């Protein structure tokens, strides 16, 4: 779960009462019992590489420091039976997942062999993995001497800041025999929970004498969930969401609901007087004409902000990067700072907008009926007059292009309403963030191919044009160095020792072109990679000129719905000058038609056809995915469309001498 200790939550919490009775903390007295070897048998457990015998998660909210400070304690305990060597490699290095602000109070791990062998480790054995370019450092515990057939068991206890909301996930990619989870709070704090994807509900018990409420969940024989291509794996796991709903020491009203969240959000992005002065000073540096169209104004503001300010996860020079003066003085903003900075500029230039609170659909489907911050991980701007979205935290996206993980998900839209001249509010309403128009996100390929019979080599040009979401390569080319660019081109154009890139031209990769002008890559190539002789005939693997295609295989029954990144279309035209004295003996292999239909409408397809005129072969090939999500029942048809492109890759034309 993402950390939601945002400015808005801080505002909501400031009125809480922290007066409470003393509370015994169960997490600090956790007992995992004596080492016991055990195993189970059954269809779920006999053939898998590993399975979880026991999983227990305990979350406890308690008061500390003379009852003036509230903290969160956690226990995470797992006992895993190792059946195969790949599982041993995976689990004998225990990675400690804990928020950076949480302290590890206790840690124990052990290996239990079938022969009674026991290896024990503790907190003193924790190691830290060195950070790399792509991954930060992390803490782990390595159990040396663990063996296939044995059991790896561990638990740790942490203490840290109190999270008002979160989730508990009870499913993973190996089966679990027994799963339990508990949340303990002081009696006057009551939680709201909701289960998803067939996860059992939490049941509550209350003990006024001990000043405790306990929510408890138990599940047996939780099946594994396989990771599958084109899917939102995390969003489909069995899980539950929880949030603090009531503080009875403050009254009977809900602490958080959609209206109060909207109010807190409005308060959170509202600028103080000093910040308004900073916005006015910044606005003078942005070339926005008073009579310019709304879209032009937005693009100028967005470009200026994203070029001149950088995102940062940590404080810079001890500054608050959500505050406008600190953003201007450092040149950095955090996620909330990007929202407040742009909102301030849009207000200054009188550009109407709505704020959208949503989440990554790959992690969870937005639930508009759950009253809490759980699904409000990300922020977008929506401009009703243009019907376009803007992603403030993305440095490379631009107006009309947002992260694809939001497409098709719902969100809470906040429409600003003026109460008085100086006072306004956000009015919330639910709405789906639509998928993009597939026709406006296109990868167009045009090839002009000539065959040199003497050297048996091809001389050809490839012109690639990218629009909409498919033109995201523009930012890659802008930031990539020469080596990275060359690697990209080699992979896309399939150049190697047999095929040589003679010349290449890249157009519209400047910042001002991003998602406004199509990215164009024009390449001149020469080589013999796709040509070979077969006696008197010539074999030409023309299908590879559309680029290497992915292929989907299914060994097991599909379980998850199909989730595509963005709707798109590929349009290819291959023009081949047939050498004098030759003809194509098998042109009809170029005729292909594969479709996915829903409610009698074609929603994905692969088409290929050809014509021959004046000794020139012209192949027309198109492939489209009109939606970003398809039901699991349509997987076979979806795979057929994807595989059709891979089948086109395999097409080899046979050129034979004319008789």
XYZ file of C-alpha atoms in Angstrom:
659
model
C 0.000 0.000 0.000
C 1.203 3.500 -0.785
C 1.997 5.807 2.111
C -0.881 8.237 2.497
C 0.585 10.581 5.114
C -0.325 13.541 2.932
C -1.079 17.101 3.818
C -4.800 16.393 3.554
C -4.702 13.578 6.103
C -2.642 15.697 8.464
C -5.348 18.350 8.356
C -8.030 15.745 9.040
C -6.186 14.297 12.017
C -5.304 17.506 13.818
C -8.611 17.553 15.723
C -8.358 14.016 17.086
C -8.398 13.382 20.818
C -5.512 11.237 22.030
C -6.787 10.713 25.588
C -6.910 6.994 26.309
C -6.446 4.329 28.900
C -3.243 2.287 29.210
C -3.126 -0.542 26.704
C -1.121 -3.759 26.782
C 0.569 -4.200 23.406
C 0.143 -7.748 22.125
C 2.654 -7.332 19.282
C 5.467 -6.912 21.816
C 4.644 -10.290 23.380
C 4.274 -12.296 20.180
C 5.072 -15.997 20.550
C 5.700 -18.052 17.432
C 5.991 -21.307 19.315
C 8.516 -24.140 19.210
C 9.987 -25.300 15.882
C 7.668 -27.961 14.444
C 8.141 -29.792 11.161
C 4.886 -30.359 9.328
C 3.536 -30.749 5.830
C 0.185 -31.256 4.151
C -0.921 -33.276 1.176
C -3.446 -32.585 -1.515
C -3.859 -31.366 -5.077
C -3.042 -27.787 -4.076
C 0.184 -28.663 -2.309
C 1.809 -31.777 -3.799
C 3.057 -30.363 -7.113
C 3.907 -26.746 -6.293
C 7.437 -25.477 -5.633
C 6.435 -24.113 -2.203
C 3.387 -23.388 -0.111
C 2.599 -21.410 3.014
C 1.678 -23.510 6.016
C 0.884 -20.507 8.153
C 0.579 -16.767 7.590
C -0.361 -14.320 10.311
C -0.461 -10.520 10.138
C -1.200 -8.482 13.253
C -1.690 -4.705 13.220
C -2.050 -2.944 16.558
C -2.805 0.721 17.179
C -1.716 1.853 20.631
C -0.989 4.996 22.657
C 2.524 5.763 23.867
C 4.457 8.419 25.767
C 2.011 9.143 28.603
C -0.949 8.562 26.293
C -0.108 11.589 24.128
C 1.129 9.824 21.003
C -0.452 7.129 18.874
C 1.678 4.523 17.102
C 1.275 1.420 15.023
C 2.848 -1.954 15.811
C 2.939 -4.788 13.277
C 3.752 -8.485 13.307
C 4.291 -10.415 10.093
C 4.758 -14.191 10.434
C 5.086 -16.825 7.707
C 5.916 -20.533 7.697
C 6.796 -21.893 4.237
C 7.301 -25.490 3.096
C 10.030 -25.694 0.417
C 9.432 -28.406 -2.197
C 11.804 -27.427 -5.020
C 15.168 -25.742 -5.503
C 13.768 -22.667 -7.279
C 11.615 -21.977 -4.221
C 14.652 -22.386 -1.960
C 16.477 -19.723 -3.970
C 13.459 -17.468 -3.606
C 12.738 -17.858 0.107
C 16.073 -18.433 1.836
C 16.757 -14.717 1.427
C 14.060 -12.963 3.434
C 13.534 -9.395 2.313
C 12.234 -7.156 5.096
C 9.369 -5.034 3.843
C 8.910 -2.168 6.261
C 8.169 1.500 5.765
C 11.277 3.658 6.066
C 9.915 5.347 9.194
C 9.207 2.020 10.930
C 11.683 0.528 13.361
C 12.287 -3.236 13.447
C 11.864 -4.163 17.101
C 12.203 -7.924 16.825
C 13.168 -10.381 14.118
C 13.509 -14.155 14.235
C 13.956 -16.739 11.500
C 14.618 -20.446 11.418
C 14.970 -23.407 9.117
C 13.330 -26.652 10.223
C 14.551 -29.787 8.466
C 12.630 -33.009 8.068
C 15.386 -34.756 10.039
C 15.031 -32.358 12.979
C 17.795 -29.988 11.882
C 17.118 -26.415 13.077
C 18.983 -23.239 12.061
C 18.062 -20.059 13.931
C 18.788 -16.403 13.114
C 17.888 -13.093 14.688
C 18.035 -9.343 14.363
C 21.846 -9.332 14.595
C 21.999 -11.283 11.318
C 20.257 -8.596 9.244
C 22.219 -7.501 6.175
C 21.789 -4.550 3.842
C 21.876 -4.960 0.063
C 23.797 -2.252 -1.738
C 21.761 0.185 -3.795
C 22.024 0.022 -7.583
C 21.057 2.387 -10.353
C 17.622 0.795 -10.677
C 16.971 -0.395 -7.111
C 17.359 1.215 -3.683
C 19.096 -0.583 -0.842
C 17.024 -2.932 1.306
C 17.428 -5.109 4.408
C 17.367 -8.880 4.251
C 18.124 -12.040 6.184
C 19.877 -14.958 4.451
C 19.310 -18.477 5.846
C 22.428 -20.383 4.859
C 22.098 -24.134 5.185
C 18.388 -24.289 4.327
C 17.473 -27.316 2.206
C 14.746 -28.486 -0.152
C 12.136 -30.466 1.758
C 12.429 -28.313 4.870
C 10.546 -25.337 6.270
C 11.564 -21.684 6.404
C 9.799 -19.734 9.125
C 10.201 -16.124 10.196
C 8.485 -13.204 11.850
C 9.295 -9.604 12.589
C 7.785 -6.863 14.742
C 7.876 -3.196 13.722
C 6.854 0.096 15.272
C 6.130 3.301 13.405
C 3.725 6.034 12.446
C 0.005 5.328 12.565
C -1.629 4.776 9.162
C -5.293 5.753 9.117
C -5.930 3.325 6.264
C -4.336 0.379 4.536
C -4.842 -3.061 3.075
C -4.185 -6.678 4.004
C -3.419 -9.077 1.148
C -3.987 -12.768 1.910
C -3.158 -14.313 -1.478
C 0.008 -14.733 -3.555
C 1.459 -16.908 -6.307
C 1.831 -19.976 -4.054
C -1.053 -21.583 -2.111
C -1.599 -20.857 1.571
C -2.908 -23.476 3.989
C -3.861 -21.206 6.902
C -4.105 -17.405 6.865
C -5.056 -15.178 9.780
C -5.013 -11.415 10.194
C -6.011 -9.113 13.062
C -6.327 -5.394 13.642
C -6.444 -4.179 17.255
C -7.405 -0.607 18.172
C -8.374 1.271 21.322
C -12.075 0.803 22.017
C -13.077 4.322 20.979
C -11.572 3.923 17.485
C -13.701 1.905 15.075
C -12.569 0.696 11.668
C -14.445 0.207 8.427
C -13.315 -2.761 6.306
C -14.284 -4.177 2.932
C -13.160 -7.414 1.291
C -12.417 -7.930 -2.401
C -11.915 -10.856 -4.795
C -13.564 -13.465 -2.549
C -11.506 -12.514 0.492
C -13.344 -13.404 3.746
C -14.803 -10.561 5.782
C -13.272 -9.390 9.037
C -15.334 -10.003 12.167
C -15.210 -7.611 15.133
C -15.113 -8.283 18.848
C -14.958 -5.576 21.506
C -13.725 -5.661 25.111
C -14.473 -2.469 27.000
C -12.601 -3.671 30.100
C -9.386 -4.025 28.094
C -10.202 -0.912 26.049
C -9.821 -2.849 22.798
C -11.577 -3.600 19.562
C -10.289 -6.534 17.526
C -11.024 -7.308 13.896
C -10.151 -10.864 12.897
C -9.973 -12.760 9.612
C -9.302 -16.437 9.017
C -8.999 -18.320 5.733
C -8.065 -21.897 4.889
C -6.705 -23.311 1.623
C -6.251 -19.999 -0.142
C -5.340 -20.941 -3.740
C -2.375 -19.460 -5.558
C -2.963 -16.812 -8.195
C -0.676 -17.081 -11.205
C 0.858 -14.045 -12.802
C -0.372 -13.809 -16.384
C 0.582 -11.502 -19.254
C -1.688 -8.530 -19.936
C -3.281 -8.549 -16.495
C -3.620 -6.501 -13.324
C -2.223 -9.096 -10.947
C -2.203 -7.122 -7.680
C -5.732 -5.809 -8.290
C -7.085 -9.368 -8.476
C -5.514 -10.759 -5.301
C -7.746 -11.577 -2.352
C -7.450 -8.592 -0.026
C -9.318 -6.230 2.211
C -9.146 -2.487 2.703
C -9.491 -0.832 6.097
C -9.765 2.705 7.401
C -10.430 4.434 10.700
C -14.107 5.385 10.513
C -15.142 6.624 13.971
C -13.519 8.256 16.981
C -16.212 7.957 19.611
C -14.387 10.303 21.985
C -15.151 13.029 19.430
C -18.747 11.992 18.705
C -20.828 9.652 16.582
C -20.064 11.168 13.169
C -17.856 9.554 10.572
C -14.289 10.869 10.628
C -13.854 10.477 6.894
C -16.389 10.370 4.103
C -16.314 11.583 0.521
C -17.609 15.043 1.426
C -15.077 15.578 4.202
C -12.271 14.284 1.973
C -13.348 16.776 -0.693
C -13.299 19.550 1.917
C -9.876 18.515 3.212
C -8.549 18.380 -0.346
C -9.812 21.893 -1.073
C -8.150 23.125 2.113
C -4.971 21.276 1.225
C -4.486 22.852 -2.203
C -5.677 26.337 -1.206
C -2.780 28.792 -1.205
C -1.813 31.067 1.640
C -1.383 34.770 0.921
C 2.408 34.469 0.685
C 2.003 31.591 -1.758
C -0.375 33.609 -3.931
C 2.284 36.299 -4.196
C 4.802 33.664 -5.260
C 2.396 32.363 -7.925
C 1.892 35.889 -9.256
C 5.665 36.338 -9.499
C 6.073 33.014 -11.293
C 3.190 33.689 -13.685
C 5.021 36.754 -15.053
C 7.778 34.437 -16.320
C 5.361 32.272 -18.332
C 4.448 33.513 -21.800
C 0.680 33.158 -21.651
C -1.269 35.551 -23.858
C -4.533 36.788 -22.362
C -6.516 35.983 -25.518
C -4.842 32.653 -26.204
C -7.127 29.598 -26.430
C -7.528 27.652 -23.179
C -5.613 24.630 -24.460
C -2.648 26.755 -25.510
C -2.529 28.386 -22.072
C -2.571 25.007 -20.319
C 0.205 23.645 -22.533
C 2.406 26.676 -21.932
C 1.923 26.422 -18.157
C 2.533 22.672 -18.115
C 5.657 22.899 -20.284
C 7.121 25.685 -18.184
C 6.520 23.886 -14.897
C 7.789 20.502 -16.075
C 10.888 21.954 -17.742
C 11.890 24.250 -14.892
C 10.962 22.167 -11.841
C 11.986 18.641 -10.908
C 10.105 15.999 -8.876
C 11.706 14.932 -5.593
C 10.749 12.274 -3.051
C 12.787 13.716 -0.203
C 13.279 17.163 1.254
C 15.755 19.449 -0.453
C 17.652 21.882 1.772
C 15.134 21.041 4.553
C 12.392 22.739 2.570
C 8.713 21.798 2.427
C 8.356 20.918 -1.243
C 4.570 21.179 -1.120
C 4.816 24.924 -0.344
C 5.079 27.330 -3.280
C 7.908 29.570 -1.941
C 10.048 26.519 -1.150
C 9.329 25.045 -4.591
C 10.442 28.256 -6.293
C 13.581 28.597 -4.182
C 14.767 25.000 -4.716
C 13.403 24.157 -8.167
C 11.901 20.913 -6.770
C 8.425 19.775 -5.783
C 6.931 16.667 -4.236
C 3.763 15.085 -5.570
C 1.491 17.423 -3.602
C 3.670 20.363 -4.547
C 3.116 19.654 -8.246
C -0.657 19.685 -7.697
C -0.636 22.905 -5.653
C 1.750 24.688 -8.018
C -0.271 23.905 -11.135
C -3.617 24.531 -9.430
C -2.333 27.930 -8.314
C -1.268 28.813 -11.860
C -4.525 27.596 -13.396
C -6.462 29.726 -10.896
C -4.252 32.729 -11.602
C -4.870 32.468 -15.351
C -8.575 31.747 -14.727
C -8.517 28.310 -16.317
C -11.383 26.171 -14.947
C -10.420 22.678 -13.845
C -11.541 19.739 -11.756
C -9.217 17.716 -9.565
C -9.391 13.920 -9.883
C -8.391 11.523 -7.105
C -7.772 7.995 -8.350
C -5.407 5.012 -8.187
C -3.359 2.640 -10.314
C -5.766 0.079 -11.792
C -2.959 -2.508 -11.854
C -2.971 -2.385 -8.036
C -6.676 -1.896 -7.339
C -9.923 -1.005 -9.042
C -11.226 2.307 -7.722
C -14.150 1.789 -5.325
C -16.308 4.880 -5.112
C -18.418 3.281 -2.369
C -15.596 2.971 0.167
C -15.419 6.056 2.392
C -11.725 6.453 3.023
C -8.441 7.579 1.530
C -7.605 4.030 0.388
C -8.182 4.629 -3.309
C -6.888 8.195 -3.482
C -3.254 7.554 -4.373
C -2.874 9.809 -7.399
C -4.023 13.182 -8.656
C -5.036 14.338 -12.126
C -6.428 17.558 -13.522
C -9.526 17.417 -15.712
C -10.499 20.316 -17.963
C -14.238 20.044 -18.749
C -14.071 22.596 -21.564
C -11.545 20.443 -23.422
C -12.544 17.029 -22.053
C -8.842 16.341 -21.489
C -6.725 15.193 -18.551
C -3.331 16.298 -17.276
C -0.935 14.307 -15.107
C 0.886 16.817 -12.839
C 3.414 14.386 -11.376
C 4.660 12.992 -14.702
C 7.592 14.861 -16.193
C 7.132 13.366 -19.653
C 3.351 13.216 -20.135
C 1.511 16.213 -21.511
C -2.093 17.453 -21.682
C -4.290 14.703 -23.115
C -1.809 11.956 -22.216
C -1.844 10.455 -18.726
C -0.290 7.337 -17.261
C -1.950 4.332 -18.912
C -2.586 2.762 -15.493
C -5.424 5.294 -15.017
C -7.215 4.636 -18.312
C -10.554 2.933 -17.720
C -10.376 3.289 -13.930
C -12.851 5.375 -11.977
C -11.989 8.372 -9.856
C -13.488 10.937 -7.524
C -13.882 14.179 -9.460
C -13.846 17.396 -7.449
C -15.689 20.289 -9.064
C -14.929 23.703 -7.595
C -17.984 25.679 -6.487
C -17.772 29.281 -5.280
C -19.637 29.912 -2.035
C -18.628 33.546 -1.641
C -16.129 35.747 -3.467
C -13.289 34.511 -1.279
C -14.586 31.072 -0.253
C -15.053 27.954 -2.363
C -15.574 24.220 -1.929
C -15.044 21.026 -3.889
C -18.201 19.073 -4.765
C -17.365 15.378 -5.325
C -18.850 13.093 -7.942
C -17.815 9.725 -9.369
C -16.862 9.249 -12.995
C -14.847 6.881 -15.140
C -11.608 8.072 -16.670
C -12.195 6.947 -20.250
C -9.878 4.821 -22.337
C -8.124 6.660 -25.127
C -9.329 6.717 -28.733
C -7.447 3.895 -30.436
C -7.364 5.680 -33.804
C -5.417 8.580 -32.299
C -2.674 6.333 -30.919
C -1.100 4.893 -34.020
C 2.166 3.284 -35.073
C 2.333 3.606 -38.835
C 5.004 1.765 -40.830
C 5.771 2.257 -44.523
C 8.431 0.118 -46.208
C 9.889 0.516 -49.680
C 11.877 -2.619 -50.574
C 14.208 -3.472 -53.446
C 16.095 -6.720 -54.034
C 19.580 -6.813 -55.578
C 19.717 -10.199 -57.304
C 23.432 -10.058 -57.951
C 24.429 -9.662 -54.329
C 21.192 -11.210 -53.030
C 20.728 -8.310 -50.639
C 17.818 -6.068 -49.746
C 17.968 -2.304 -49.955
C 14.996 -0.796 -48.173
C 13.652 2.175 -46.262
C 11.409 2.033 -43.226
C 9.392 5.042 -42.150
C 7.863 4.757 -38.674
C 5.358 7.370 -37.498
C 4.050 7.427 -33.922
C 1.055 9.434 -32.654
C -0.856 9.736 -29.370
C 0.182 7.314 -26.638
C 2.440 5.505 -29.111
C 4.634 8.615 -29.406
C 5.896 8.265 -25.816
C 9.281 7.432 -27.359
C 9.722 11.176 -27.930
C 10.826 11.716 -24.337
C 13.047 8.626 -24.501
C 14.942 10.004 -27.473
C 15.195 13.394 -25.772
C 16.842 12.013 -22.626
C 18.693 8.984 -24.046
C 22.398 9.124 -24.817
C 23.867 7.981 -28.149
C 24.434 4.400 -26.964
C 20.872 4.048 -25.668
C 19.419 5.479 -28.877
C 21.454 3.092 -30.993
C 20.361 0.114 -28.903
C 16.715 1.119 -29.307
C 17.083 1.494 -33.071
C 18.912 -1.829 -33.411
C 16.102 -3.625 -31.578
C 13.308 -1.900 -33.505
C 14.940 -2.177 -36.945
C 16.459 -5.645 -36.363
C 19.940 -4.577 -37.390
C 22.932 -6.818 -36.794
C 25.906 -8.127 -38.793
C 23.634 -9.224 -41.666
C 21.501 -6.072 -41.740
C 23.187 -2.679 -41.650
C 21.680 0.692 -40.819
C 22.910 2.945 -43.618
C 21.211 6.125 -42.490
C 18.610 7.210 -39.933
C 16.672 10.418 -39.341
C 14.637 11.175 -36.210
C 12.120 14.025 -36.304
C 9.932 15.739 -33.701
C 11.704 14.570 -30.557
C 12.050 18.024 -28.972
C 10.084 18.904 -25.841
C 7.748 21.213 -27.734
C 6.855 18.287 -30.038
C 5.873 15.845 -27.316
C 2.383 14.477 -28.068
C 1.756 17.436 -30.363
C 3.671 16.440 -33.503
C 4.155 12.816 -34.616
C 7.492 11.199 -33.901
C 9.078 10.098 -37.182
C 11.941 7.652 -37.631
C 13.121 7.167 -41.205
C 15.752 4.494 -41.710
C 17.669 3.294 -44.750
C 18.900 -0.291 -44.388
C 20.746 -2.886 -46.397
C 21.471 -6.550 -45.803
C 20.816 -10.204 -46.481
C 19.201 -11.230 -43.203
C 15.737 -11.944 -44.621
C 16.836 -13.389 -48.003
C 18.085 -16.845 -48.946
C 18.278 -19.095 -52.007
C 16.364 -22.364 -52.342
C 17.644 -23.831 -55.569
C 16.427 -21.583 -58.393
C 13.981 -19.902 -56.029
C 14.501 -17.075 -53.570
C 12.950 -17.127 -50.088
C 12.084 -13.709 -48.663
C 10.956 -13.477 -45.006
C 9.045 -10.254 -45.644
C 6.960 -10.626 -42.481
C 9.862 -9.565 -40.267
C 9.841 -6.071 -41.752
C 6.979 -5.068 -39.448
C 9.311 -5.693 -36.499
C 9.529 -8.606 -34.085
C 6.143 -9.431 -32.527
C 5.249 -10.989 -29.188
C 3.437 -14.308 -28.972
C 1.067 -15.665 -26.344
C 1.129 -19.280 -25.238
C -1.369 -20.871 -22.872
C -0.397 -23.972 -20.980
C -3.053 -23.511 -18.291
C -6.555 -22.110 -18.202
C -6.606 -18.301 -18.145
C -7.917 -16.883 -14.856
C -7.495 -13.089 -15.065
C -9.182 -10.490 -17.303
C -7.032 -8.941 -20.038
C -5.718 -5.463 -19.270
C -3.981 -3.636 -22.112
C -1.825 -0.562 -21.632
C -3.685 1.733 -24.049
C -5.970 1.365 -27.043
C -3.943 1.520 -30.263
C -3.692 0.716 -33.918
C -0.795 -0.416 -36.100
C -0.980 0.379 -39.799
C 1.661 -1.101 -42.121
C 2.231 -0.782 -45.836
C 5.021 -2.833 -47.389
C 5.912 -2.105 -51.002
C 8.176 -4.622 -52.723
C 9.451 -4.276 -56.263
C 9.400 -7.813 -57.669
C 12.683 -8.437 -59.563
C 12.449 -8.640 -63.328
C 11.977 -12.225 -64.472
C 10.533 -13.435 -61.162
C 7.063 -13.975 -59.767
C 5.693 -14.757 -56.308
C 4.444 -18.330 -56.115
C 2.575 -18.055 -52.797
C 1.100 -14.536 -52.473
C -2.099 -15.752 -50.809
C -0.219 -16.482 -47.562
C -0.480 -12.707 -47.075
C -4.258 -12.905 -46.693
C -5.066 -12.945 -42.973
C -8.141 -12.054 -40.937
C -8.385 -12.541 -37.171
C -10.984 -10.771 -35.014
C -12.167 -10.426 -31.429
C -15.855 -9.577 -31.218
C -17.930 -8.381 -28.284
C -21.677 -7.870 -28.696
C -21.209 -8.421 -32.431
C -18.739 -5.523 -32.601
C -15.109 -6.069 -33.627
C -12.983 -4.759 -30.733
C -9.595 -6.138 -31.772
C -8.318 -7.430 -35.073
C -5.424 -8.323 -37.350
C -5.967 -7.931 -41.091
C -3.559 -8.459 -43.950
C -4.091 -8.355 -47.695
C -2.154 -7.569 -50.862
C -2.304 -6.464 -54.461
C 0.179 -6.692 -57.334
C 0.348 -3.873 -59.867
C 3.083 -3.177 -62.432
C 5.279 -5.858 -60.887
C 5.015 -4.230 -57.455
C 3.661 -6.092 -54.451
C 1.796 -3.825 -51.995
C 0.896 -5.383 -48.644
C -1.635 -3.681 -46.378
C -1.536 -4.884 -42.804
C -3.401 -3.470 -39.790
C -3.741 -4.489 -36.168
C -5.911 -2.767 -33.571
C -6.970 -3.003 -29.930
C -9.935 -0.676 -29.433
C -10.342 -1.281 -25.682
C -7.994 -1.344 -22.699
C -9.772 -4.230 -20.972
C -11.246 -7.496 -22.241
C -13.079 -10.152 -20.172
C -11.274 -13.371 -19.388
C -13.763 -15.256 -21.568
C -12.295 -13.445 -24.585
C -8.717 -14.457 -23.896
C -8.533 -17.065 -26.687
C -9.695 -14.503 -29.242
C -7.354 -11.858 -27.815
C -4.418 -14.276 -27.978
C -5.351 -15.133 -31.560
C -5.090 -11.474 -32.560
C -1.740 -11.055 -30.802
C -0.448 -14.300 -32.295
C -1.632 -13.328 -35.778
C 0.996 -10.583 -35.804
C 3.608 -13.156 -34.744
C 2.357 -15.451 -37.515
C 2.809 -12.617 -40.004
C 6.435 -12.419 -38.844
C 6.875 -15.974 -40.113
C 5.553 -15.330 -43.611
C 8.151 -16.158 -46.244
C 7.444 -15.396 -49.888
C 8.856 -17.677 -52.545
C 10.139 -15.923 -55.648
C 10.529 -18.241 -58.603
C 11.762 -17.577 -62.137
C 8.959 -17.000 -64.614
C 8.451 -19.937 -66.904
